[in-house]
């Protein structure tokens, strides 16, 4: 009963948050309530008729969904994993596009396959449902048989426009919010990707946001904390912006990771007090990884990074 009530209460609040609802129009015609006196408990879900404008928006999303090809989309994602995650060593515990958790055996992690999952849906509700199916699969599958999951959602915010990024950001915030609502963030971690990923345009640009990179304004303090003082002092703002490319996959994708693996990877003392240099201190983790990746991507340069991404995006056509 409490879980159902939490869902209803959160959905009610969500519908008052215009910054999200303007990018989640399909939720506007839904209402949810809880019944449970005598019979139940149960959710009562009601749906209104689409307006003419909503019908047009819906049809446009269907066109985008019908253009998706699972084989091409997955091939493009594998190319990104090989190039960025393995080739540029964005994650040192993935050595092939098919196996995760390598190098953590001494910490109790059993390497296992990476599950590539796919949905061509352009609908936020269906994307959320697919995400929960992936969560249930991970919960019911031993780590040795399924280490982590990468969920491709190519019709959620397709392209690189501002509108596409806004749609992506709203849907993945909905996903993370839903997982945290039921305390799933204690079991799984999320990592969000989009071809136009821009950390400065994620809600709370100067604060941590679940599933996203640390704020860009934290990168210099992070590098100083990691001992990379020279780079923190000399890299330009444009150089630091290239850190976003570690999250610029050829389409919207959510990497679902077991928190047991994350804890083993970063170590027991991974959370540190980060001096932001303005008189404030924030809790931060992943200092070594984020510092290394920012420096490495700055060294690659924007032209090379964007050309490689463009080639992967083209693979999906």
Short mmCIF file of C-alpha atoms in Angstrom, two decimals:
data_model
loop_
_atom_site.label_atom_id
_atom_site.label_comp_id
_atom_site.label_asym_id
_atom_site.label_seq_id
_atom_site.Cartn_x
_atom_site.Cartn_y
_atom_site.Cartn_z
CA UNK A 1 0.00 0.00 0.00
CA UNK A 2 2.78 2.43 0.91
CA UNK A 3 4.59 1.76 -2.37
CA UNK A 4 1.46 2.41 -4.40
CA UNK A 5 0.73 5.59 -2.46
CA UNK A 6 4.28 6.79 -3.04
CA UNK A 7 3.85 6.25 -6.78
CA UNK A 8 0.55 8.15 -6.85
CA UNK A 9 1.91 11.02 -4.77
CA UNK A 10 5.02 11.34 -6.92
CA UNK A 11 3.02 11.26 -10.16
CA UNK A 12 0.76 13.99 -8.80
CA UNK A 13 3.77 16.16 -8.01
CA UNK A 14 5.33 15.38 -11.41
CA UNK A 15 2.30 16.77 -13.22
CA UNK A 16 2.81 20.14 -11.50
CA UNK A 17 6.45 20.41 -12.65
CA UNK A 18 6.22 22.30 -15.90
CA UNK A 19 9.96 22.08 -16.64
CA UNK A 20 9.48 18.29 -17.06
CA UNK A 21 5.92 18.09 -18.33
CA UNK A 22 6.62 20.35 -21.31
CA UNK A 23 8.94 17.57 -22.55
CA UNK A 24 6.70 14.69 -21.43
CA UNK A 25 3.44 15.63 -23.17
CA UNK A 26 2.07 12.06 -23.23
CA UNK A 27 1.79 12.13 -19.44
CA UNK A 28 -0.47 15.15 -19.44
CA UNK A 29 -3.64 13.19 -20.25
CA UNK A 30 -3.02 10.59 -17.54
CA UNK A 31 -4.32 10.68 -13.99
CA UNK A 32 -3.56 8.16 -11.26
CA UNK A 33 -5.31 7.58 -7.95
CA UNK A 34 -5.27 4.96 -5.23
CA UNK A 35 -8.28 2.90 -4.20
CA UNK A 36 -8.15 0.42 -1.38
CA UNK A 37 -10.97 0.59 1.13
CA UNK A 38 -12.72 -2.77 1.08
CA UNK A 39 -11.22 -4.04 -2.16
CA UNK A 40 -7.68 -3.53 -3.29
CA UNK A 41 -5.37 -1.79 -2.84
CA UNK A 42 -5.25 -0.87 -6.50
CA UNK A 43 -4.24 1.92 -8.83
CA UNK A 44 -6.96 3.65 -10.81
CA UNK A 45 -5.45 5.01 -14.01
CA UNK A 46 -7.51 7.22 -16.32
CA UNK A 47 -6.58 8.63 -19.69
CA UNK A 48 -8.12 11.56 -21.53
CA UNK A 49 -8.49 11.90 -25.29
CA UNK A 50 -5.59 13.40 -27.23
CA UNK A 51 -5.97 16.96 -28.42
CA UNK A 52 -5.22 17.78 -32.06
CA UNK A 53 -1.79 19.08 -31.06
CA UNK A 54 -1.10 15.92 -29.06
CA UNK A 55 -2.11 13.78 -32.02
CA UNK A 56 0.42 15.55 -34.22
CA UNK A 57 3.14 15.17 -31.58
CA UNK A 58 2.29 11.49 -31.21
CA UNK A 59 2.40 10.85 -34.96
CA UNK A 60 5.76 12.59 -35.24
CA UNK A 61 7.18 10.34 -32.53
CA UNK A 62 5.83 7.25 -34.27
CA UNK A 63 7.65 8.24 -37.46
CA UNK A 64 10.92 8.48 -35.51
CA UNK A 65 10.31 5.08 -33.92
CA UNK A 66 9.59 3.39 -37.25
CA UNK A 67 12.92 4.61 -38.61
CA UNK A 68 14.89 2.66 -35.98
CA UNK A 69 16.67 -0.58 -36.90
CA UNK A 70 17.80 -2.69 -33.94
CA UNK A 71 20.74 -4.29 -35.75
CA UNK A 72 22.15 -0.95 -36.89
CA UNK A 73 21.49 0.77 -33.57
CA UNK A 74 23.24 -1.97 -31.59
CA UNK A 75 26.18 -2.01 -34.00
CA UNK A 76 26.59 1.75 -33.55
CA UNK A 77 26.49 1.39 -29.78
CA UNK A 78 29.08 -1.38 -29.83
CA UNK A 79 31.30 0.89 -31.91
CA UNK A 80 30.96 3.60 -29.26
CA UNK A 81 31.78 1.15 -26.47
CA UNK A 82 34.87 -0.07 -28.32
CA UNK A 83 36.02 3.46 -29.12
CA UNK A 84 35.21 5.40 -25.96
CA UNK A 85 34.82 2.93 -23.11
CA UNK A 86 37.61 0.57 -24.16
CA UNK A 87 39.80 2.49 -26.63
CA UNK A 88 39.93 5.67 -24.56
CA UNK A 89 39.71 3.71 -21.31
CA UNK A 90 36.69 5.63 -20.00
CA UNK A 91 35.97 2.61 -17.80
CA UNK A 92 39.01 0.47 -16.91
CA UNK A 93 36.87 -2.52 -15.89
CA UNK A 94 35.46 -3.21 -19.34
CA UNK A 95 38.00 -4.74 -21.69
CA UNK A 96 35.65 -5.96 -24.44
CA UNK A 97 32.23 -4.82 -25.65
CA UNK A 98 30.73 -8.05 -24.31
CA UNK A 99 32.22 -8.48 -20.81
CA UNK A 100 32.13 -6.27 -17.71
CA UNK A 101 33.66 -6.48 -14.26
CA UNK A 102 37.10 -7.65 -15.33
CA UNK A 103 39.91 -6.71 -12.96
CA UNK A 104 37.62 -6.69 -9.92
CA UNK A 105 37.77 -10.40 -9.10
CA UNK A 106 39.88 -9.79 -6.00
CA UNK A 107 37.10 -7.57 -4.66
CA UNK A 108 34.46 -10.24 -5.09
CA UNK A 109 33.09 -9.23 -8.48
CA UNK A 110 32.44 -12.01 -10.98
CA UNK A 111 32.97 -10.83 -14.59
CA UNK A 112 29.93 -11.44 -16.73
CA UNK A 113 28.27 -10.58 -20.03
CA UNK A 114 26.97 -7.14 -20.88
CA UNK A 115 23.31 -7.33 -21.90
CA UNK A 116 22.41 -5.24 -24.95
CA UNK A 117 18.70 -4.43 -24.71
CA UNK A 118 16.64 -2.39 -27.15
CA UNK A 119 13.31 -0.68 -27.53
CA UNK A 120 12.18 1.41 -30.48
CA UNK A 121 9.48 3.10 -28.42
CA UNK A 122 9.21 6.87 -28.54
CA UNK A 123 6.83 6.93 -25.57
CA UNK A 124 8.07 7.84 -22.08
CA UNK A 125 5.73 5.36 -20.36
CA UNK A 126 6.87 2.49 -22.57
CA UNK A 127 10.51 3.49 -22.09
CA UNK A 128 9.97 3.39 -18.32
CA UNK A 129 8.29 -0.01 -18.58
CA UNK A 130 11.19 -1.37 -20.64
CA UNK A 131 13.62 -0.02 -18.07
CA UNK A 132 11.81 -1.86 -15.26
CA UNK A 133 11.85 -5.06 -17.32
CA UNK A 134 15.64 -4.68 -17.46
CA UNK A 135 15.77 -4.14 -13.69
CA UNK A 136 13.71 -7.29 -13.11
CA UNK A 137 15.97 -9.24 -15.46
CA UNK A 138 19.08 -8.13 -13.57
CA UNK A 139 17.49 -8.95 -10.22
CA UNK A 140 16.61 -12.45 -11.41
CA UNK A 141 19.89 -13.25 -13.18
CA UNK A 142 23.21 -14.14 -11.49
CA UNK A 143 26.00 -11.65 -11.96
CA UNK A 144 28.09 -14.25 -13.80
CA UNK A 145 25.33 -14.56 -16.41
CA UNK A 146 24.46 -10.86 -16.72
CA UNK A 147 26.88 -8.30 -15.33
CA UNK A 148 25.18 -5.13 -16.47
CA UNK A 149 22.71 -3.89 -19.07
CA UNK A 150 22.87 -1.21 -21.73
CA UNK A 151 19.38 -0.17 -22.79
CA UNK A 152 19.16 1.52 -26.20
CA UNK A 153 16.23 3.91 -26.65
CA UNK A 154 16.96 5.46 -30.06
CA UNK A 155 13.51 7.04 -30.50
CA UNK A 156 13.70 8.92 -27.19
CA UNK A 157 15.08 12.33 -28.09
CA UNK A 158 16.50 11.28 -31.48
CA UNK A 159 19.01 13.63 -33.06
CA UNK A 160 21.19 16.38 -31.66
CA UNK A 161 18.82 19.35 -31.48
CA UNK A 162 18.05 21.23 -28.29
CA UNK A 163 14.55 19.73 -28.29
CA UNK A 164 16.02 16.22 -28.59
CA UNK A 165 18.34 16.83 -25.63
CA UNK A 166 15.52 18.29 -23.55
CA UNK A 167 13.37 15.23 -24.26
CA UNK A 168 16.23 12.87 -23.36
CA UNK A 169 16.95 14.74 -20.13
CA UNK A 170 13.29 14.66 -19.06
CA UNK A 171 12.81 10.95 -19.78
CA UNK A 172 15.98 9.80 -18.02
CA UNK A 173 15.14 12.03 -15.05
CA UNK A 174 11.76 10.28 -14.91
CA UNK A 175 13.52 6.91 -15.01
CA UNK A 176 15.99 7.78 -12.25
CA UNK A 177 13.30 9.37 -10.14
CA UNK A 178 11.15 6.25 -10.42
CA UNK A 179 14.04 3.96 -9.45
CA UNK A 180 14.93 6.12 -6.44
CA UNK A 181 11.28 6.28 -5.37
CA UNK A 182 11.41 2.54 -4.67
CA UNK A 183 14.99 2.70 -3.29
CA UNK A 184 16.40 0.91 -6.30
CA UNK A 185 19.36 3.29 -6.30
CA UNK A 186 20.71 1.23 -3.42
CA UNK A 187 20.93 -1.78 -5.76
CA UNK A 188 21.64 -0.24 -9.15
CA UNK A 189 23.48 2.73 -10.57
CA UNK A 190 22.52 4.48 -13.80
CA UNK A 191 24.68 6.15 -16.44
CA UNK A 192 22.90 8.26 -19.07
CA UNK A 193 24.03 8.88 -22.67
CA UNK A 194 22.81 11.01 -25.60
CA UNK A 195 24.45 12.17 -28.84
CA UNK A 196 24.17 15.83 -27.78
CA UNK A 197 24.88 15.27 -24.08
CA UNK A 198 25.56 18.59 -22.36
CA UNK A 199 26.08 18.54 -18.60
CA UNK A 200 25.41 22.27 -18.35
CA UNK A 201 21.89 21.68 -19.66
CA UNK A 202 20.98 18.97 -17.16
CA UNK A 203 18.73 20.05 -14.29
CA UNK A 204 20.81 21.31 -11.39
CA UNK A 205 23.86 22.19 -13.51
CA UNK A 206 25.92 23.05 -10.43
CA UNK A 207 24.81 20.14 -8.24
CA UNK A 208 25.09 16.34 -8.56
CA UNK A 209 22.34 14.78 -10.69
CA UNK A 210 21.67 11.04 -10.53
CA UNK A 211 23.05 9.18 -13.54
CA UNK A 212 24.93 12.16 -14.91
CA UNK A 213 28.47 13.52 -14.95
CA UNK A 214 29.52 15.76 -12.08
CA UNK A 215 28.88 19.46 -12.75
CA UNK A 216 31.32 20.88 -15.24
CA UNK A 217 32.16 23.63 -12.74
CA UNK A 218 33.55 20.89 -10.47
CA UNK A 219 36.09 19.59 -12.99
CA UNK A 220 38.97 21.87 -12.00
CA UNK A 221 38.52 21.13 -8.26
CA UNK A 222 38.26 17.43 -9.13
CA UNK A 223 41.53 17.53 -11.03
CA UNK A 224 43.26 19.41 -8.23
CA UNK A 225 41.96 16.87 -5.72
CA UNK A 226 43.41 14.11 -7.90
CA UNK A 227 46.81 15.80 -8.09
CA UNK A 228 46.41 17.07 -11.68
CA UNK A 229 47.09 20.67 -10.67
CA UNK A 230 48.86 21.68 -13.89
CA UNK A 231 45.96 20.51 -16.06
CA UNK A 232 43.43 22.19 -13.77
CA UNK A 233 45.30 25.47 -14.22
CA UNK A 234 45.95 25.27 -17.97
CA UNK A 235 42.97 23.57 -19.66
CA UNK A 236 40.50 26.00 -21.19
CA UNK A 237 36.73 25.97 -20.66
CA UNK A 238 36.39 24.57 -24.19
CA UNK A 239 38.80 21.79 -23.25
CA UNK A 240 36.75 20.93 -20.18
CA UNK A 241 33.53 20.90 -22.22
CA UNK A 242 34.95 17.95 -24.17
CA UNK A 243 34.41 15.84 -21.05
CA UNK A 244 30.78 15.57 -22.19
CA UNK A 245 31.89 13.32 -25.07
CA UNK A 246 32.27 10.39 -22.69
CA UNK A 247 28.44 10.48 -22.54
CA UNK A 248 27.84 11.22 -26.21
CA UNK A 249 26.71 7.87 -27.58
CA UNK A 250 25.02 7.63 -31.01
CA UNK A 251 21.55 7.50 -29.38
CA UNK A 252 19.85 7.70 -26.01
CA UNK A 253 21.14 4.87 -23.85
CA UNK A 254 20.94 3.98 -20.17
CA UNK A 255 23.66 1.81 -18.64
CA UNK A 256 22.29 -0.08 -15.64
CA UNK A 257 25.05 -1.18 -13.25
CA UNK A 258 25.01 -3.20 -10.05
CA UNK A 259 26.04 -1.01 -7.13
CA UNK A 260 28.14 -3.87 -5.75
CA UNK A 261 30.35 -3.52 -8.81
CA UNK A 262 30.47 0.26 -8.54
CA UNK A 263 31.53 0.03 -4.90
CA UNK A 264 34.26 -2.46 -5.76
CA UNK A 265 35.49 -0.29 -8.62
CA UNK A 266 35.78 2.99 -6.73
CA UNK A 267 36.81 1.60 -3.35
CA UNK A 268 35.55 2.03 0.17
CA UNK A 269 36.97 5.55 0.52
CA UNK A 270 35.77 6.90 -2.82
CA UNK A 271 33.57 9.65 -1.38
CA UNK A 272 35.66 12.70 -0.55
CA UNK A 273 35.13 16.27 0.57
CA UNK A 274 35.69 18.34 -2.57
CA UNK A 275 36.80 21.93 -2.06
CA UNK A 276 35.14 23.92 -4.85
CA UNK A 277 37.43 26.88 -4.27
CA UNK A 278 34.63 29.31 -3.45
CA UNK A 279 34.37 28.59 0.23
CA UNK A 280 32.05 25.60 -0.20
CA UNK A 281 32.73 21.89 0.11
CA UNK A 282 30.70 19.13 -1.55
CA UNK A 283 30.74 15.35 -1.30
CA UNK A 284 32.10 13.82 -4.51
CA UNK A 285 33.16 10.40 -5.82
CA UNK A 286 34.87 9.00 -8.89
CA UNK A 287 37.58 11.65 -8.63
CA UNK A 288 40.28 9.62 -10.40
CA UNK A 289 38.06 8.48 -13.27
CA UNK A 290 36.51 11.87 -13.99
CA UNK A 291 39.85 13.64 -13.78
CA UNK A 292 41.56 11.14 -16.09
CA UNK A 293 38.72 11.19 -18.62
CA UNK A 294 38.54 14.99 -18.75
CA UNK A 295 42.28 15.26 -19.41
CA UNK A 296 42.28 12.46 -21.96
CA UNK A 297 39.30 13.83 -23.92
CA UNK A 298 40.82 17.30 -23.95
CA UNK A 299 43.89 15.73 -25.53
CA UNK A 300 41.78 14.04 -28.23
CA UNK A 301 40.35 17.34 -29.39
CA UNK A 302 36.84 18.26 -30.51
CA UNK A 303 37.34 17.59 -34.21
CA UNK A 304 38.40 13.97 -33.72
CA UNK A 305 35.76 13.27 -31.08
CA UNK A 306 32.92 14.74 -33.12
CA UNK A 307 34.02 12.98 -36.33
CA UNK A 308 34.00 9.62 -34.57
CA UNK A 309 30.56 10.30 -33.07
CA UNK A 310 29.16 11.45 -36.42
CA UNK A 311 30.38 8.21 -38.01
CA UNK A 312 28.59 6.16 -35.34
CA UNK A 313 25.39 8.16 -35.74
CA UNK A 314 25.57 7.53 -39.50
CA UNK A 315 25.82 3.78 -38.87
CA UNK A 316 22.18 3.83 -37.71
CA UNK A 317 20.79 5.16 -41.00
#
